[in-house]
Coordinates of C-alpha atoms in Angstrom, one line a residue:
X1 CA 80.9 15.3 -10.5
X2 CA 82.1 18.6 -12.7
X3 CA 83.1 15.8 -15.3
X4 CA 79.6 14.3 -15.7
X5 CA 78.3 18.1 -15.5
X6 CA 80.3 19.0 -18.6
X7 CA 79.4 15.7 -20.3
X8 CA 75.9 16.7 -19.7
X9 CA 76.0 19.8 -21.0
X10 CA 78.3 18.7 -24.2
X11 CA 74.7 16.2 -24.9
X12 CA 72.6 18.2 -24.3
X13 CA 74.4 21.3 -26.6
X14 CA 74.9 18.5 -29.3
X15 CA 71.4 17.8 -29.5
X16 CA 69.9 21.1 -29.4
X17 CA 72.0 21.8 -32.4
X18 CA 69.8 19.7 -34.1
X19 CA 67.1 20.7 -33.3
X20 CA 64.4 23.1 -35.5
X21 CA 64.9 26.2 -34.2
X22 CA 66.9 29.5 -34.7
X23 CA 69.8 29.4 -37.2
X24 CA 69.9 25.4 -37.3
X25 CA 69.6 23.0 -39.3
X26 CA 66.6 20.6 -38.7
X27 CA 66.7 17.1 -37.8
X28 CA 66.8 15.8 -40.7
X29 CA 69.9 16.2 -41.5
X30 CA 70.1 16.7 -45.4
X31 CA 70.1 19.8 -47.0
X32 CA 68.9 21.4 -50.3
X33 CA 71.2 23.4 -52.7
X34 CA 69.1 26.5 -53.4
X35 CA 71.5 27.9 -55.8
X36 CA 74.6 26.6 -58.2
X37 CA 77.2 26.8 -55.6
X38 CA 81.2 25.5 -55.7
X39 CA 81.5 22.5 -53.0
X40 CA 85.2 23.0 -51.7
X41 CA 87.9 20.0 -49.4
X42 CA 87.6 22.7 -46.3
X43 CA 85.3 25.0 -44.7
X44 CA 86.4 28.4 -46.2
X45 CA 86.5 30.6 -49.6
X46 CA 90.1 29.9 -50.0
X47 CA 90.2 25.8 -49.8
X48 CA 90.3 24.3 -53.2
X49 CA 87.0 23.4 -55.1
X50 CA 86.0 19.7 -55.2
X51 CA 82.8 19.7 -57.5
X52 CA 80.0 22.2 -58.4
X53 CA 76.4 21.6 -57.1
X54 CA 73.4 22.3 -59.2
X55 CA 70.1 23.4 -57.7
X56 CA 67.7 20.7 -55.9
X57 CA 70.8 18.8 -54.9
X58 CA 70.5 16.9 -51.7
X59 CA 72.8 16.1 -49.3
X60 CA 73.5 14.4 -46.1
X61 CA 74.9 16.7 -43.2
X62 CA 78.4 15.3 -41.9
X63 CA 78.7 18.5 -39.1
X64 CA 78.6 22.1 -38.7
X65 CA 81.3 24.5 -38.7
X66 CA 81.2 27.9 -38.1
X67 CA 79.1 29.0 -41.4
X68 CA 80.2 26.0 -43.1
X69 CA 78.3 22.7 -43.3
X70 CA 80.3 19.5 -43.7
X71 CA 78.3 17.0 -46.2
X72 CA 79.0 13.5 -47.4
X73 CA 79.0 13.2 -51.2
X74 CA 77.9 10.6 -53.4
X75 CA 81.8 9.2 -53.8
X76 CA 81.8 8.7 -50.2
X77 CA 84.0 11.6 -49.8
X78 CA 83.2 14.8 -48.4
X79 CA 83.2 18.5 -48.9
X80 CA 82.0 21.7 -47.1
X81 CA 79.4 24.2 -48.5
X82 CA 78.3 27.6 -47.2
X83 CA 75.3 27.4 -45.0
X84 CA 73.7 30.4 -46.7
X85 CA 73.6 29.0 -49.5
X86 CA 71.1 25.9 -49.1
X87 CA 67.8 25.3 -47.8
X88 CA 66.4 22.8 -45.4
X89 CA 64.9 20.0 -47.2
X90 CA 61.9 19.3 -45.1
X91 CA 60.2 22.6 -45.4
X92 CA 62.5 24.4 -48.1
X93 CA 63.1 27.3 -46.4
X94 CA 66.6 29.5 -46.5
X95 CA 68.7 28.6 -43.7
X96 CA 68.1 32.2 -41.4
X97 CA 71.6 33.8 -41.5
X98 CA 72.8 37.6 -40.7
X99 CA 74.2 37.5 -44.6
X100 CA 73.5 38.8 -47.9
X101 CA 74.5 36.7 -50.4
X102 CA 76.8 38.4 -53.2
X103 CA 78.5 37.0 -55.7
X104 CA 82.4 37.8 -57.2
X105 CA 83.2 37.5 -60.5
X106 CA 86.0 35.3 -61.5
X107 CA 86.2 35.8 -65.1
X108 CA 87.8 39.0 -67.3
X109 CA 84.2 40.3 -68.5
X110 CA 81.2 38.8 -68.1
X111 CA 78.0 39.8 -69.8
X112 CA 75.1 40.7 -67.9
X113 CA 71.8 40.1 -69.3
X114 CA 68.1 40.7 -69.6
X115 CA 67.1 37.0 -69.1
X116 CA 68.3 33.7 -68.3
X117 CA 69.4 32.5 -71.4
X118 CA 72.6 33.3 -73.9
X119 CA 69.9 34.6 -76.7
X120 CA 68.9 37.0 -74.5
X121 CA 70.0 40.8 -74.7
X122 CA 72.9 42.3 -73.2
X123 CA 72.8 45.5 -70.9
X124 CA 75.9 45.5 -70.1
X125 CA 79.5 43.8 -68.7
X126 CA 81.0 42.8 -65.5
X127 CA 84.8 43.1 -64.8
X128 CA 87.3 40.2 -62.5
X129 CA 86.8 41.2 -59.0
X130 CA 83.5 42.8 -59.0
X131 CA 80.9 42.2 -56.8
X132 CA 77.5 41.6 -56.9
X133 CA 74.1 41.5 -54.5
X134 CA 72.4 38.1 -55.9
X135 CA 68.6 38.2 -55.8
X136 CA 68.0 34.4 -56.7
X137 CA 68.9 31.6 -59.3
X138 CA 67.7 29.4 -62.1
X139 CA 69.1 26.3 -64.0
X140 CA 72.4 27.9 -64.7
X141 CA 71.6 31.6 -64.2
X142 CA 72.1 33.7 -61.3
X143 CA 69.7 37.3 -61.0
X144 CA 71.6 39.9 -59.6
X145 CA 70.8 43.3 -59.2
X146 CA 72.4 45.6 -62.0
X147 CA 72.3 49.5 -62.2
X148 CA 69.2 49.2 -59.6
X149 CA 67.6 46.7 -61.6
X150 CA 67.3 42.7 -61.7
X151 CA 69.1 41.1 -64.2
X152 CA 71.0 37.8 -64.8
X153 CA 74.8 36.6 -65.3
X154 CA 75.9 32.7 -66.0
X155 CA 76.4 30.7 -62.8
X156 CA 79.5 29.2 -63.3
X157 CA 81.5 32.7 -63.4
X158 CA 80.6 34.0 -60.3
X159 CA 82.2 32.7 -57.0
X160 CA 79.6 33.3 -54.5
X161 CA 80.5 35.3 -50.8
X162 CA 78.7 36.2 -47.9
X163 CA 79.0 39.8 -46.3
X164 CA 77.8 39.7 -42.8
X165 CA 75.8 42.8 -41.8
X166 CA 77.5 43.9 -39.2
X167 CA 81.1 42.5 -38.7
X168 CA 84.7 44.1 -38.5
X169 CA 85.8 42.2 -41.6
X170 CA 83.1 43.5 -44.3
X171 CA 80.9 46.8 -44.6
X172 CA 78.3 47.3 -46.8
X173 CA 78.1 50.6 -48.5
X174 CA 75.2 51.9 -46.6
X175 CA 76.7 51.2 -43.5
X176 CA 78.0 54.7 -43.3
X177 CA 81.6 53.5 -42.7
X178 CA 83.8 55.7 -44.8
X179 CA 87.3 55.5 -44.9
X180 CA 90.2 58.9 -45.5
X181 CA 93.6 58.1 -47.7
X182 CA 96.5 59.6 -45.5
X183 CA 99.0 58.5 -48.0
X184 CA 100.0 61.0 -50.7
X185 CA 99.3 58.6 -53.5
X186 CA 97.6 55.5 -52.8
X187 CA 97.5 52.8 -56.0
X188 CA 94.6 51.0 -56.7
X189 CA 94.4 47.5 -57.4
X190 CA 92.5 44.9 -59.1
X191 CA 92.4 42.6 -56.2
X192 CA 93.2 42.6 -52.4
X193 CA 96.9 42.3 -52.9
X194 CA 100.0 43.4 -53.6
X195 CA 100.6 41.6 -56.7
X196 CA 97.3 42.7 -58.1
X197 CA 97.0 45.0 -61.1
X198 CA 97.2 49.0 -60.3
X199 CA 94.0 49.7 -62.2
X200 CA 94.3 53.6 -61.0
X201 CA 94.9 55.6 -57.6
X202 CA 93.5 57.9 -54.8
X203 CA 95.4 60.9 -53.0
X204 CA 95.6 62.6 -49.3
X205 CA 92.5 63.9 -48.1
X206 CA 90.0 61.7 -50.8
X207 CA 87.2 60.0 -48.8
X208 CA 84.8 56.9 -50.1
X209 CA 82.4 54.6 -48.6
X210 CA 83.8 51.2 -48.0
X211 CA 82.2 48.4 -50.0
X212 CA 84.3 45.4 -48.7
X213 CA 87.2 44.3 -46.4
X214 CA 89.3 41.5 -46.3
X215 CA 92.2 41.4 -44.4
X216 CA 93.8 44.3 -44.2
X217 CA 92.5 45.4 -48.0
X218 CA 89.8 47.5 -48.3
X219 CA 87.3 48.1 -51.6
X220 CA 85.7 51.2 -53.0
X221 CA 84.1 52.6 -55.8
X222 CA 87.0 55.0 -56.8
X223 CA 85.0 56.6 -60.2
X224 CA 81.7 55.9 -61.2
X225 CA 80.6 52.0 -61.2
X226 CA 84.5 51.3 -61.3
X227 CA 86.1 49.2 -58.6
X228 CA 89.4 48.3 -56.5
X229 CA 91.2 47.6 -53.7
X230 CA 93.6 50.1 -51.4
X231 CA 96.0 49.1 -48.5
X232 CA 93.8 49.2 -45.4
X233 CA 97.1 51.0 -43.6
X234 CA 96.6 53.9 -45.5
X235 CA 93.5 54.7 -44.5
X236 CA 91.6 56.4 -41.6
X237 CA 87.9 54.8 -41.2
X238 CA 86.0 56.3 -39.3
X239 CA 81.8 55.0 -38.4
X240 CA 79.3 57.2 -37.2
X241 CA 77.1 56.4 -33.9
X242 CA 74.3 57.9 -33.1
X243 CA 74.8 57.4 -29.4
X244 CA 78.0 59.6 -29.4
X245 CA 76.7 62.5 -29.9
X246 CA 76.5 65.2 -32.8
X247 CA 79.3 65.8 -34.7
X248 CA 81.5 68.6 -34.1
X249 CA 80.3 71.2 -37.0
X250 CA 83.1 72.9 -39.3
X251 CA 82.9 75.3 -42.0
X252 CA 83.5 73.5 -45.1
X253 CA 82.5 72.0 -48.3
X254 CA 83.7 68.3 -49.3
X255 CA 84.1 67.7 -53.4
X256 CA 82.0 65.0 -54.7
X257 CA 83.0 64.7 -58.2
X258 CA 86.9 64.4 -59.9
X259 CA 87.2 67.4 -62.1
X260 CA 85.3 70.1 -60.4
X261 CA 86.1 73.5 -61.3
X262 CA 87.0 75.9 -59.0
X263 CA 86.9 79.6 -60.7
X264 CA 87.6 83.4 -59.7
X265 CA 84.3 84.3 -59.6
X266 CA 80.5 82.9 -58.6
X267 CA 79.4 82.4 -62.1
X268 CA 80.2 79.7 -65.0
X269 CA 81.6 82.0 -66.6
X270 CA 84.5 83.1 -64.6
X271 CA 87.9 81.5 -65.4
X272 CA 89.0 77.8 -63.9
X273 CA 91.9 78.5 -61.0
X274 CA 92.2 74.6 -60.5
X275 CA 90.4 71.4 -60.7
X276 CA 89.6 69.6 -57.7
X277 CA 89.4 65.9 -56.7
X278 CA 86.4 63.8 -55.3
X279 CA 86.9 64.1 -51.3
X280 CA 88.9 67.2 -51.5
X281 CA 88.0 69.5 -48.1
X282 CA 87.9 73.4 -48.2
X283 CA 87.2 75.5 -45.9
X284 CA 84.2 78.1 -46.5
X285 CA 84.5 82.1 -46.3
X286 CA 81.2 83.1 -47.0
X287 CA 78.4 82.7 -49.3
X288 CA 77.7 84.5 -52.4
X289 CA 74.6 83.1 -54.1
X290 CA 74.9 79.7 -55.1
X291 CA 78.2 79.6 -54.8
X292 CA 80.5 79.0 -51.6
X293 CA 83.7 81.2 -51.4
X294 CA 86.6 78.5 -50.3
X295 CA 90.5 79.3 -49.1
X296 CA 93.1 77.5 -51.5
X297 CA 96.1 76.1 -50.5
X298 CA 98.0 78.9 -51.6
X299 CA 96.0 81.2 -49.7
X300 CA 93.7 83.0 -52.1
X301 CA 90.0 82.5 -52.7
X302 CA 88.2 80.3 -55.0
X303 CA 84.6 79.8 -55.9
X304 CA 82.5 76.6 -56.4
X305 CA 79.0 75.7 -57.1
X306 CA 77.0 74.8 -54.3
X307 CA 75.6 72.1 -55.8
X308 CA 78.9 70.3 -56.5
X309 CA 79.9 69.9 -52.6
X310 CA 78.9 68.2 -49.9
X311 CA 78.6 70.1 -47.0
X312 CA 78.9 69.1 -43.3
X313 CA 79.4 72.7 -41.7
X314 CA 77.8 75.5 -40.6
X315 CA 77.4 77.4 -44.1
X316 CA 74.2 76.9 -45.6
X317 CA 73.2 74.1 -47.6
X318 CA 72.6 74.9 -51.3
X319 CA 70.5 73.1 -54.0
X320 CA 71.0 74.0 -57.5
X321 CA 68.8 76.0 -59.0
X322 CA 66.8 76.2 -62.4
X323 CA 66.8 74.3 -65.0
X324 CA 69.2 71.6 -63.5
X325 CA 66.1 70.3 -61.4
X326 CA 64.3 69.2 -64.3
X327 CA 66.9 66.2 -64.2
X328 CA 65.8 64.5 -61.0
X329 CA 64.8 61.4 -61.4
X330 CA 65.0 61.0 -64.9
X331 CA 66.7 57.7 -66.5
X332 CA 69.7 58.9 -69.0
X333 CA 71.7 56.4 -70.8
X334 CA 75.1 57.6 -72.1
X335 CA 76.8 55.9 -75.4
X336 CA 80.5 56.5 -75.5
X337 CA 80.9 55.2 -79.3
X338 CA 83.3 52.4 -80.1
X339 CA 85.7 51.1 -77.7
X340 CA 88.5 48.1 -77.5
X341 CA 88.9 46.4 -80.9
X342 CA 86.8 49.7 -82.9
X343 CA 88.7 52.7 -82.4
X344 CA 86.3 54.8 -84.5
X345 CA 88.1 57.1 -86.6
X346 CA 92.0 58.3 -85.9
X347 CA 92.6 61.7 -85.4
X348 CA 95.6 63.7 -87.6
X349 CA 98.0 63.6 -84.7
X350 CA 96.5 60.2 -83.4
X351 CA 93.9 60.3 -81.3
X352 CA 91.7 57.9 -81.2
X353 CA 87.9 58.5 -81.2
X354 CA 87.1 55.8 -78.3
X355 CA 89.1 57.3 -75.8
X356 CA 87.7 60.8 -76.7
X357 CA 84.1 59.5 -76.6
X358 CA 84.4 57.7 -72.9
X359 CA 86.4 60.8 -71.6
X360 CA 83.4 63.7 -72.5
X361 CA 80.6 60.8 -71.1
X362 CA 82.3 60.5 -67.6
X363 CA 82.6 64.5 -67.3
X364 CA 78.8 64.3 -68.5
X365 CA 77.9 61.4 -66.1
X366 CA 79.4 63.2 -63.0
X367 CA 77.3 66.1 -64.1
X368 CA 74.2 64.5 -64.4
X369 CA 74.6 62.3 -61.1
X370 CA 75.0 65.3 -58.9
X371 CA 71.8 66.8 -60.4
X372 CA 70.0 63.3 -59.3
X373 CA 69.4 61.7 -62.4
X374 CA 69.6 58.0 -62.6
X375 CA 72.6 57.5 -65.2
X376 CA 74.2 54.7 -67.0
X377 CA 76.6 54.1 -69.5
X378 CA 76.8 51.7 -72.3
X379 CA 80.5 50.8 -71.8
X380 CA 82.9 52.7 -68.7
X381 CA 85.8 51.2 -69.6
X382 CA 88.1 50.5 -73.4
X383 CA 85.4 47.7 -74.0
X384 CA 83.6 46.5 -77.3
X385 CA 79.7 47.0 -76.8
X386 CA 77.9 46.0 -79.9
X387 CA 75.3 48.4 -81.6
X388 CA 72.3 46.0 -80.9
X389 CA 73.5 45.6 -76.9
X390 CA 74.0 49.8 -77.1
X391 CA 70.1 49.7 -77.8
X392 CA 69.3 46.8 -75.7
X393 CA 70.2 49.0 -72.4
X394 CA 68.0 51.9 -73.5
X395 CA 65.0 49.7 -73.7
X396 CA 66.3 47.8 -70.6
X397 CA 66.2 51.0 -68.5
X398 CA 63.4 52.6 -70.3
X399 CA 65.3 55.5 -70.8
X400 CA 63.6 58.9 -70.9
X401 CA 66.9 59.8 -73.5
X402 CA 69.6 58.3 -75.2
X403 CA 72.6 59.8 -76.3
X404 CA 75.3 58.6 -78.4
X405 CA 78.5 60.8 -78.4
X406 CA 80.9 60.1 -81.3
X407 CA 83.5 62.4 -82.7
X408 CA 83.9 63.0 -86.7
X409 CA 86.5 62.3 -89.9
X410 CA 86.5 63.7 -93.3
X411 CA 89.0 62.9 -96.0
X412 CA 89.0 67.1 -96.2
X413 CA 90.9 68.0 -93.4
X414 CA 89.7 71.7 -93.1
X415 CA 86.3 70.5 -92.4
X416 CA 85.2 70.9 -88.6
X417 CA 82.2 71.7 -86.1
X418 CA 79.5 70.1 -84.2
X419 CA 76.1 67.8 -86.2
X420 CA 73.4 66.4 -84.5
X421 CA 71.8 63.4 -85.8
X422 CA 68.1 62.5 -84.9
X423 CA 66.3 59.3 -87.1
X424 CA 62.3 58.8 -85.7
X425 CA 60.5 62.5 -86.2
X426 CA 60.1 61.9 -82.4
X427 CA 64.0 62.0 -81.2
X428 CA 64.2 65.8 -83.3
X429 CA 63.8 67.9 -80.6
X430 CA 66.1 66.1 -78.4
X431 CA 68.7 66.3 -80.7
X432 CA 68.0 70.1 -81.3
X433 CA 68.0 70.6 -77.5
X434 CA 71.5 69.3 -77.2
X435 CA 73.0 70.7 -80.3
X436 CA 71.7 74.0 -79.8
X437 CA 73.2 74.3 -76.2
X438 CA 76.8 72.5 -76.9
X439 CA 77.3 75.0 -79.8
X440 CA 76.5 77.8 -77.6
X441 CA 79.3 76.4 -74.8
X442 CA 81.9 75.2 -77.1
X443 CA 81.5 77.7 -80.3
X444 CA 82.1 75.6 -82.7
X445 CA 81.3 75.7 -86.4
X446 CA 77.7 75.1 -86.7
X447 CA 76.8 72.2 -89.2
X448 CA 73.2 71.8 -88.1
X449 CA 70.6 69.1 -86.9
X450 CA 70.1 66.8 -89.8
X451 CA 68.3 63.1 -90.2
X452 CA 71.0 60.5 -89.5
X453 CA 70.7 56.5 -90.8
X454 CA 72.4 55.3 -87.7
X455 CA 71.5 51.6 -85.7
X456 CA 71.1 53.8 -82.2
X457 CA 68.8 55.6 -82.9
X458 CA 67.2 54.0 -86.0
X459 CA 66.7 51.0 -83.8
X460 CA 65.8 52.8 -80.6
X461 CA 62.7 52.9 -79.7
X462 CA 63.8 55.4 -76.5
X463 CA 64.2 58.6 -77.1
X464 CA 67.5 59.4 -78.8
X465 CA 69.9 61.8 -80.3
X466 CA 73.4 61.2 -82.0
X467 CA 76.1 64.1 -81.4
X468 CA 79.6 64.6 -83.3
X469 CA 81.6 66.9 -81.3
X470 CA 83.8 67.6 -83.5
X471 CA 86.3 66.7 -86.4
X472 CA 89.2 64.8 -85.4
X473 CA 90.5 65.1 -88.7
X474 CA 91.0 68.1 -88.5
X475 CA 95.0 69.4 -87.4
X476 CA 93.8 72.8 -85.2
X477 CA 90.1 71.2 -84.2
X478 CA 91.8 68.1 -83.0
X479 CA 94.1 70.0 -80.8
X480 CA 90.9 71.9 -79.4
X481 CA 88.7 68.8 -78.8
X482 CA 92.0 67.2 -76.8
X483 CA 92.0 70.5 -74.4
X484 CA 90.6 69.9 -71.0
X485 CA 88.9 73.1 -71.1
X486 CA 86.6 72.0 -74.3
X487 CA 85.9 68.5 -72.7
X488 CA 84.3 71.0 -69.8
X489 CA 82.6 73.0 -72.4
X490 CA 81.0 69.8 -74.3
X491 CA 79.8 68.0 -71.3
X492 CA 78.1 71.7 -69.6
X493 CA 76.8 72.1 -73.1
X494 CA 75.0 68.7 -73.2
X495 CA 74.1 68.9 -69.2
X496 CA 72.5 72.0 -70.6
X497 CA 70.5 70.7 -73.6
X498 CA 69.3 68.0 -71.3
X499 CA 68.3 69.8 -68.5
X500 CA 66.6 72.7 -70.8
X501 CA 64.7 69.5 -73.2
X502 CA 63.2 68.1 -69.4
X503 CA 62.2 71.6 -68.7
X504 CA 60.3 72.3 -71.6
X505 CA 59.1 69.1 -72.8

């Protein structure tokens, strides 16, 4: 009698499976492929592909498996596609899943663009690895979301993945699961593996939000819009419940930012003791205007902005004040000139200009960021961006300014100081604003705001500004524009021409 029960049930499970309601498939028992999507011999990410499917595609349903849907193929094989990926046919709706559908991309750069189409502009490049929220599809184009807006990448270089809201084996970045490096030095890598690439590393103490996990290999966002994997082992995650009750409070500040300074005194002007790293944790003496007194490691007392930390204690919060506010809100786009095959010009002892360029507009990007502006960079790694695409992603974003930071040459090698180049009578007082305040921080020689016949900003229809920090050919200047503590001075110097050009204008 148990026997029959169980047959029973089995039916009666089997049918109801079928049946139009919940997360299953309808009756029918075909399915519609919603986007270009990789058919593959098994029902996982890691069995190997057997054809691509196009969009409208139709195919009979073999069985269910997990998130997996086994179909039968027009060779009389079969294959298994993801179930969040396709649509009933018989009213063309999404199958309902617990998913966001994301894409990875499988190729060494992939340009992101405007439109779906090749002849469309570039705003900007994808790297191998990197992951992506896909908003829909069409022909041969996937739209993505890009540096908060929509944009599109080719199909057939992304490798779409699921992330399930809530699950032990991925976490979104707003789930508030944030994960601590124990290890001294922990490498990052380009993928979830040990034979992966080390693209750069984390230390003790540094804390990020967790993007992705799979298997025991965890992803975050280690510098602005840059990506990688760290050994799960070597990190203490930790999620926030509500239900649990307030945390504990402490006295101290976290570090946002890599490269903050910490001085002797409360003011910008005070000398730099040390520079700390994003997630570093001090603990707070007392408050002296905007800025938090904090115990070293050695014992002694440091000061740091209030607006540069995080603070989960009981010291008061504090908001930067003046002119800084100006940039909430507001859409910069920073242009690091040249980058991989264009090394700009060669400095006397050989430094090259790219390198320079990317290394001032990440100090300047961190700056920006923590006064709340929405910023983006035309290239954040050694990458060729051409002039035309540099443009493109200031009209893409509708940038309230564009600024392209370059460093100079002359065949005279005592030549040296800052210019500012503006082209439309309309980008002049932007480029005033940011030359007149990165002379006064870095006191260089002042060559003066002149009219400059450059694409950027002769093509730009955003406003715009051109600045060379300096001559690299140079011998003493090129030593100066190397030194960590002028890369500080530049970037407060155009955080300051910014901020002061919002506030007035």
């Amino acid at each position: 009698m148990v026997k029959k029960l169980m047959i029973l049930v089995f039916c009666f499970t089997l049918i109801a499976g079928f049946l139009p309601q919940g997360n299953s498939i309808a009756a029918s028992g075909t399915i519609s492929i919603s986007s270009v999507v990789n058919i593959r011999e098994g029902p996982g990410l890691s069995y190997p592909l057997v054809k691509q499917a196009n969009i409208g595609e139709k195919y009979t349903i073999i069985k269910e498996q997990g998130d997996w849907i086994e179909i039968k193929l027009s060779t009389g094989q079969s294959g298994w596609v993801a179930n969040w990926v396709v649509s009933n046919v018989n009213n063309d709706t999404r199958i309902p899943t617990n998913k966001t559908s994301v894409g990875v991309v499988n190729v060494p750069s992939l340009n992101v663009r405007t439109s779906p189409s090749t002849a469309s502009s570039s705003v900007g490049k994808l790297s191998k690895g990197m992951t992506v929220t896909i908003l829909g599809s069409q022909n041969n184009w996937t739209q993505i979301q890009f540096n908060g807006q929509a944009a599109w990448v080719s199909s057939q270089y992304l490798e779409n993945q699921n992330i399930p809201q809530k699950s032990n084996n991925a976490t979104s970045s707003n789930s508030g699961t944030i994960g601590t490096v124990t290890a001294g030095s922990l490498s990052i890598r380009s993928g979830a593996s040990l034979n992966s690439a080390i693209v750069g590393s984390v230390h003790k103490g540094q804390r990020f939000s967790l993007l992705r996990k799979k298997n025991e290999w965890i992803k975050i966002e280690y510098e602005p819009n840059r990506y990688g994997w760290v050994a799960g082992w070597y990190m203490d995650v930790s999620t926030p419940n509500a239900s649990s009750g307030p945390i504990a409070k402490a006295s101290n500040v976290t570090i946002v930012n890599n490269g903050t300074n910490i001085r002797k005194g409360p003011n910008v002007q005070s000398d730099v003791l040390l520079r700390a790293k994003k997630g570093d944790t001090f603990a707070v003496k007392k408050e002296e205007n905007d800025w938090y007194a904090i115990k070293l490691p050695n014992g002694s007392i440091g000061y740091i902005a209030g607006w540069l930390v995080s603070n989960n204690g009981t010291s008061p919060s504090i908001n930067k004040k003046g002119a800084g506010s100006y940039l909430r809100d507001k859409t910069i786009v920073l242009d690091p000139g040249h980058g991989g095959v264009d090394n700009g010009t060669t400095g006397a002892s050989g430094t090259l200009e790219k390198n320079l360029t990317i290394r001032t507009a990440r100090l300047l990007y961190n700056k920006l960021k923590t006064s709340g502006a929405n910023v983006i960079l035309t290239r954040n790694s050694d990458t060729y961006i051409s002039l035309p695409e540099r443009v493109s992603i200031a009209r893409f974003y509708q940038a309230d300014a564009f600024v392209s930071l370059h460093y100079d040459a002359n065949g005279n090698r005592s030549v040296r100081g800052v210019t500012g180049y503006y082209y439309h009578s309309y980008q002049k007082t932007l480029a005033e604003y940011l030359y007149s305040s990165t002379i006064s921080q870095t006191k260089l020689r002042d060559r003066g705001v002149r009219f400059g016949d450059y694409h950027v900003i002769r093509e730009n229809s955003q406003n715009a500004a051109l600045m060379e920090l300096g001559y690299l050919s140079n011998p003493e200047e090129e030593m100066t524009l190397n030194s960590d503590q002028f890369q500080e001075n530049a970037a407060t110097g155009l955080y300051n021409g910014l901020a002061r050009y919002f506030k007035d204008n």
